[in-house]
C-alpha positions as CSV (number, residue, x, y, z in Angstrom):
1,M,0.0,0.0,0.0
2,G,2.9,2.3,0.6
3,E,4.2,2.2,-3.0
4,F,0.7,3.1,-4.2
5,L,0.5,6.2,-1.9
6,V,4.0,7.3,-3.0
7,L,2.9,6.9,-6.7
8,I,-0.3,8.9,-6.1
9,G,1.5,11.6,-4.1
10,G,4.2,11.9,-6.8
11,M,1.6,12.2,-9.6
12,T,-0.3,14.8,-7.6
13,T,2.9,16.8,-7.1
14,L,3.8,16.6,-10.8
15,I,0.3,17.6,-11.9
16,S,0.3,20.5,-9.5
17,V,3.6,21.8,-10.9
18,F,2.1,21.9,-14.4
19,T,-1.0,23.5,-13.1
20,F,1.1,26.2,-11.3
21,L,2.9,26.9,-14.5
22,F,-0.3,27.1,-16.5
23,G,-1.8,29.5,-13.9
24,V,1.3,31.8,-14.1
25,C,1.3,31.8,-17.9
26,R,-2.4,32.6,-17.8
27,L,-1.8,35.4,-15.4
28,I,1.0,36.9,-17.4
29,F,-0.2,36.4,-21.0
30,I,-3.9,36.0,-21.1
31,S,-4.9,38.1,-18.0
32,D,-8.6,38.4,-18.8
33,N,-9.6,37.2,-15.4
34,K,-6.8,37.6,-12.9
35,N,-8.9,36.3,-10.0
36,K,-9.4,32.9,-11.7
37,S,-5.7,32.7,-12.4
38,L,-4.8,33.4,-8.8
39,K,-7.2,30.7,-7.7
40,I,-5.5,28.2,-10.0
41,I,-2.1,29.1,-8.6
42,L,-3.4,28.9,-5.0
43,Y,-5.0,25.5,-5.5
44,S,-1.9,24.1,-7.3
45,V,0.3,25.2,-4.3
46,I,-2.1,23.5,-1.9
47,A,-2.1,20.3,-4.1
48,F,1.7,20.4,-4.2
49,V,1.9,20.5,-0.4
50,I,-0.6,17.6,0.0
51,G,1.1,15.5,-2.8
52,F,4.6,16.1,-1.5
53,G,3.6,15.4,2.1
54,T,1.9,12.2,1.1
55,C,4.9,11.1,-1.0
56,S,7.5,11.9,1.6
57,A,5.5,10.4,4.5
58,N,5.1,7.0,2.7
59,F,8.5,6.9,1.0
60,S,10.8,4.2,2.3
61,L,14.5,3.4,1.6
62,S,14.3,0.0,3.2
63,G,14.4,-1.9,-0.2
64,M,17.6,-0.2,-1.2
65,H,20.7,-1.5,0.5
């Protein structure tokens, strides 16, 4: 079960990084609705913290000697 949670946490972290970059690009280049872009950036930071915390809490080096 630990490897599954590490995988899900890693995928969440990776997706949140891409979402953050999308929000920043939208804020800089499109800028039609800055409020929505800032919400995207905020939610991606929250998802990054959750994904990274899940990944690091369940990661184990016991299989590597």
